[in-house]
Amino acid sequence: MSIDMSKAPATAVKERAPQPVPWAKRLASGRVYLGALIVLVWGLGPFYWMVVTALRDPAYTFDNTPWPTHVTFDNFRDAFDTSRGNDFGRALMNSVIIGAATTVVALVLGVMAAYALARLTFHGRYVVSGLILSASMFPVVVLVTPLFQLFTDLGWIGHYQAMIIPNISFVLPMTVYILASFFTELPWELEEAARIDGATRFQAFRLIMLPLAAPAVFTTAILAFIAAVNEYLLARLLSSDKTEPVTVAVARFSGNNPLVQPYAAIMAAGTIVTIPLVIMVLLFQRRIISGLTAGGVKS
């Protein structure tokens, strides 16, 4: 039995041709991409030029060609050369030790402090939060002379604790601030259910709340480690040749000629330090973003 298509109802929906995108939307989209490109160039431009300079022969360090010319890897070998008084390998290990110790202690203290500020009710809670936030704005240069005098009296100059303890005081406010805002938005019902089932407050925190806060803790750990590794002012005054981090070691690089700064080797050392951090951020960017934005919107 055949069907006469000419008798189909007049109300049949016809396929609509795709509407052209208005020029205003195209212009707005182009502005977004242009802004993103400018930010990308602004952020990665110095890093790209550092890599280009690190790959150039030292005789062509000041060449303005925007891509590598006279490529050589000798600068990376010179960065680890100890015959000129540089010990970049030891400095790398010192930075890892200082950054890891600072991060671990700051996370342990910061997680508990943030949980207490977010979930517990006690007198002066907002005063404590304000003091923690104001501590993160305190200028480091004001503390240089008192800390140098104190650590000299204690005999700590040139030891790891002289840099780890101040770094903890600088990183801890940021840790508490990020984690407290996250703990505030976690559902109370999960903790209350665990308490009803017989769990103590610490057990509810350790088994229920802490796993939920893993994205924020991971993000805070990365930011704390980077902040501790990048610290220079106190490390320059409180470290010795055996405990100096990479920020101090690179700043005092020396070459064959004491009157000529080895810029190519310095750029190679900076590249060696920066590339692992860039790779780490690129690999875990989704978790970092989720940790930074978690708790930002109430459900």
Tab-separated table of C-alpha atoms in Angstrom, residues 40-217:
chain	number	residue	atom	x	y	z
A	40	LEU	CA	49.414	33.061	26.897
A	41	VAL	CA	52.196	35.050	25.237
A	42	TRP	CA	52.593	37.284	28.283
A	43	GLY	CA	52.872	34.300	30.635
A	44	LEU	CA	54.951	31.928	28.531
A	45	GLY	CA	57.029	34.511	26.667
A	46	PRO	CA	59.757	34.854	29.333
A	47	PHE	CA	59.903	31.082	29.791
A	48	TYR	CA	60.216	30.562	26.017
A	49	TRP	CA	63.035	33.116	25.774
A	50	MET	CA	64.801	31.465	28.707
A	51	VAL	CA	64.723	28.107	26.909
A	52	VAL	CA	65.908	29.686	23.647
A	53	THR	CA	68.837	31.356	25.400
A	54	ALA	CA	69.704	28.140	27.236
A	55	LEU	CA	70.022	26.327	23.901
A	56	ARG	CA	72.322	28.947	22.316
A	57	ASP	CA	76.076	28.970	22.205
A	58	PRO	CA	77.341	31.394	24.897
A	59	ALA	CA	78.981	33.524	22.187
A	60	TYR	CA	75.491	34.229	20.777
A	61	THR	CA	73.695	34.829	24.071
A	62	PHE	CA	72.480	38.284	23.055
A	63	ASP	CA	71.256	37.216	19.610
A	64	ASN	CA	67.719	38.598	19.103
A	65	THR	CA	66.552	35.836	16.762
A	66	PRO	CA	63.213	34.599	18.171
A	67	TRP	CA	64.112	30.913	17.694
A	68	PRO	CA	67.135	28.869	18.765
A	69	THR	CA	70.283	29.507	16.746
A	70	HIS	CA	73.727	27.913	17.134
A	71	VAL	CA	72.095	25.224	19.239
A	72	THR	CA	74.199	23.507	21.895
A	73	PHE	CA	73.535	21.567	25.082
A	74	ASP	CA	76.808	22.534	26.701
A	75	ASN	CA	75.019	25.122	28.848
A	76	PHE	CA	73.122	22.392	30.675
A	77	ARG	CA	76.389	20.564	31.310
A	78	ASP	CA	77.978	23.790	32.558
A	79	ALA	CA	75.079	24.298	34.971
A	80	PHE	CA	76.093	21.099	36.790
A	81	ASP	CA	79.832	21.753	36.503
A	82	THR	CA	81.309	21.972	40.009
A	83	SER	CA	84.792	23.004	38.905
A	84	ARG	CA	83.763	26.668	38.902
A	85	GLY	CA	82.454	26.697	42.446
A	86	ASN	CA	78.854	25.946	41.470
A	87	ASP	CA	76.994	23.009	42.992
A	88	PHE	CA	73.666	23.129	41.212
A	89	GLY	CA	72.880	19.446	41.834
A	90	ARG	CA	73.131	19.881	45.596
A	91	ALA	CA	71.058	23.065	45.372
A	92	LEU	CA	68.310	21.149	43.576
A	93	MET	CA	68.260	18.558	46.335
A	94	ASN	CA	68.185	21.302	48.980
A	95	SER	CA	65.184	22.928	47.310
A	96	VAL	CA	63.347	19.600	47.232
A	97	ILE	CA	64.079	19.016	50.929
A	98	ILE	CA	63.048	22.520	51.970
A	99	GLY	CA	59.948	22.559	49.766
A	100	ALA	CA	58.795	19.068	50.773
A	101	ALA	CA	59.301	19.671	54.510
A	102	THR	CA	57.519	23.026	54.318
A	103	THR	CA	54.619	21.546	52.362
A	104	VAL	CA	54.109	18.556	54.661
A	105	VAL	CA	54.135	20.580	57.888
A	106	ALA	CA	51.990	23.368	56.413
A	107	LEU	CA	49.416	20.850	55.160
A	108	VAL	CA	49.211	18.957	58.467
A	109	LEU	CA	48.734	22.139	60.479
A	110	GLY	CA	46.687	23.901	57.807
A	111	VAL	CA	44.159	21.091	57.328
A	112	MET	CA	43.416	20.877	61.055
A	113	ALA	CA	43.281	24.652	61.503
A	114	ALA	CA	41.045	25.100	58.452
A	115	TYR	CA	38.681	22.384	59.647
A	116	ALA	CA	38.469	23.949	63.096
A	117	LEU	CA	37.734	27.406	61.670
A	118	ALA	CA	35.136	26.076	59.249
A	119	ARG	CA	33.295	23.465	61.336
A	120	LEU	CA	33.738	24.382	65.003
A	121	THR	CA	32.054	27.198	66.887
A	122	PHE	CA	34.171	29.014	69.463
A	123	HIS	CA	34.693	32.546	70.695
A	124	GLY	CA	37.080	34.615	68.609
A	125	ARG	CA	36.828	32.439	65.518
A	126	TYR	CA	36.537	35.404	63.159
A	127	VAL	CA	39.354	37.207	64.953
A	128	VAL	CA	41.604	34.202	64.408
A	129	SER	CA	40.619	34.068	60.730
A	130	GLY	CA	41.437	37.748	60.342
A	131	LEU	CA	44.815	37.344	62.018
A	132	ILE	CA	45.694	34.410	59.760
A	133	LEU	CA	44.723	36.375	56.665
A	134	SER	CA	46.659	39.454	57.788
A	135	ALA	CA	49.747	37.311	58.446
A	136	SER	CA	49.892	36.422	54.753
A	137	MET	CA	50.190	40.133	53.920
A	138	PHE	CA	53.099	40.808	56.267
A	139	PRO	CA	56.201	42.028	54.371
A	140	VAL	CA	59.046	39.519	54.443
A	141	VAL	CA	61.769	42.175	54.401
A	142	VAL	CA	60.719	43.369	57.864
A	143	LEU	CA	61.519	39.925	59.299
A	144	VAL	CA	64.989	39.586	57.818
A	145	THR	CA	66.966	41.297	60.600
A	146	PRO	CA	65.044	39.778	63.570
A	147	LEU	CA	65.207	36.276	62.112
A	148	PHE	CA	68.893	36.610	61.280
A	149	GLN	CA	69.670	37.725	64.845
A	150	LEU	CA	67.477	35.009	66.385
A	151	PHE	CA	68.883	32.179	64.293
A	152	THR	CA	72.427	33.430	64.885
A	153	ASP	CA	71.873	33.174	68.634
A	154	LEU	CA	70.402	29.682	68.192
A	155	GLY	CA	73.215	28.559	65.896
A	156	TRP	CA	70.817	27.759	63.063
A	157	ILE	CA	72.416	29.831	60.309
A	158	GLY	CA	73.317	27.498	57.462
A	159	HIS	CA	70.901	24.744	58.568
A	160	TYR	CA	67.677	23.612	56.931
A	161	GLN	CA	65.428	24.610	59.839
A	162	ALA	CA	66.478	28.255	59.412
A	163	MET	CA	64.651	28.255	56.057
A	164	ILE	CA	61.916	25.685	56.657
A	165	ILE	CA	60.406	27.346	59.738
A	166	PRO	CA	60.030	30.824	58.142
A	167	ASN	CA	58.667	29.241	54.965
A	168	ILE	CA	56.022	27.444	57.007
A	169	SER	CA	54.915	30.737	58.538
A	170	PHE	CA	54.584	32.237	55.041
A	171	VAL	CA	52.814	29.263	53.436
A	172	LEU	CA	50.506	28.332	56.335
A	173	PRO	CA	48.107	31.333	56.023
A	174	MET	CA	47.526	30.544	52.355
A	175	THR	CA	46.925	26.888	53.230
A	176	VAL	CA	44.389	27.722	55.908
A	177	TYR	CA	42.627	30.292	53.736
A	178	ILE	CA	42.138	27.903	50.791
A	179	LEU	CA	41.122	24.875	52.829
A	180	ALA	CA	38.810	26.736	55.221
A	181	SER	CA	36.679	28.048	52.356
A	182	PHE	CA	36.422	24.491	51.029
A	183	PHE	CA	35.542	22.841	54.363
A	184	THR	CA	32.808	25.429	54.888
A	185	GLU	CA	30.927	24.214	51.811
A	186	LEU	CA	31.159	20.490	52.537
A	187	PRO	CA	27.824	18.924	53.573
A	188	TRP	CA	27.380	18.698	57.331
A	189	GLU	CA	25.049	15.713	56.934
A	190	LEU	CA	27.889	13.314	56.136
A	191	GLU	CA	29.766	14.225	59.283
A	192	GLU	CA	26.613	14.057	61.398
A	193	ALA	CA	25.784	10.617	60.003
A	194	ALA	CA	29.240	9.354	60.918
A	195	ARG	CA	28.875	10.786	64.443
A	196	ILE	CA	25.486	9.070	64.841
A	197	ASP	CA	27.060	5.765	63.778
A	198	GLY	CA	29.501	6.094	66.670
A	199	ALA	CA	32.496	7.794	65.092
A	200	THR	CA	34.367	10.395	67.088
A	201	ARG	CA	34.840	13.875	65.677
A	202	PHE	CA	38.426	13.053	64.697
A	203	GLN	CA	37.352	9.803	63.024
A	204	ALA	CA	34.639	11.638	61.082
A	205	PHE	CA	37.206	14.192	60.017
A	206	ARG	CA	39.827	11.609	59.016
A	207	LEU	CA	37.549	9.061	57.318
A	208	ILE	CA	34.810	11.264	55.838
A	209	MET	CA	35.768	14.911	55.479
A	210	LEU	CA	39.443	14.602	54.608
A	211	PRO	CA	38.901	12.318	51.572
A	212	LEU	CA	36.264	14.755	50.291
A	213	ALA	CA	38.797	17.575	50.605
A	214	ALA	CA	41.437	15.729	48.560
A	215	PRO	CA	41.205	18.054	45.487
A	216	ALA	CA	41.671	21.161	47.623
A	217	VAL	CA	44.496	19.529	49.618
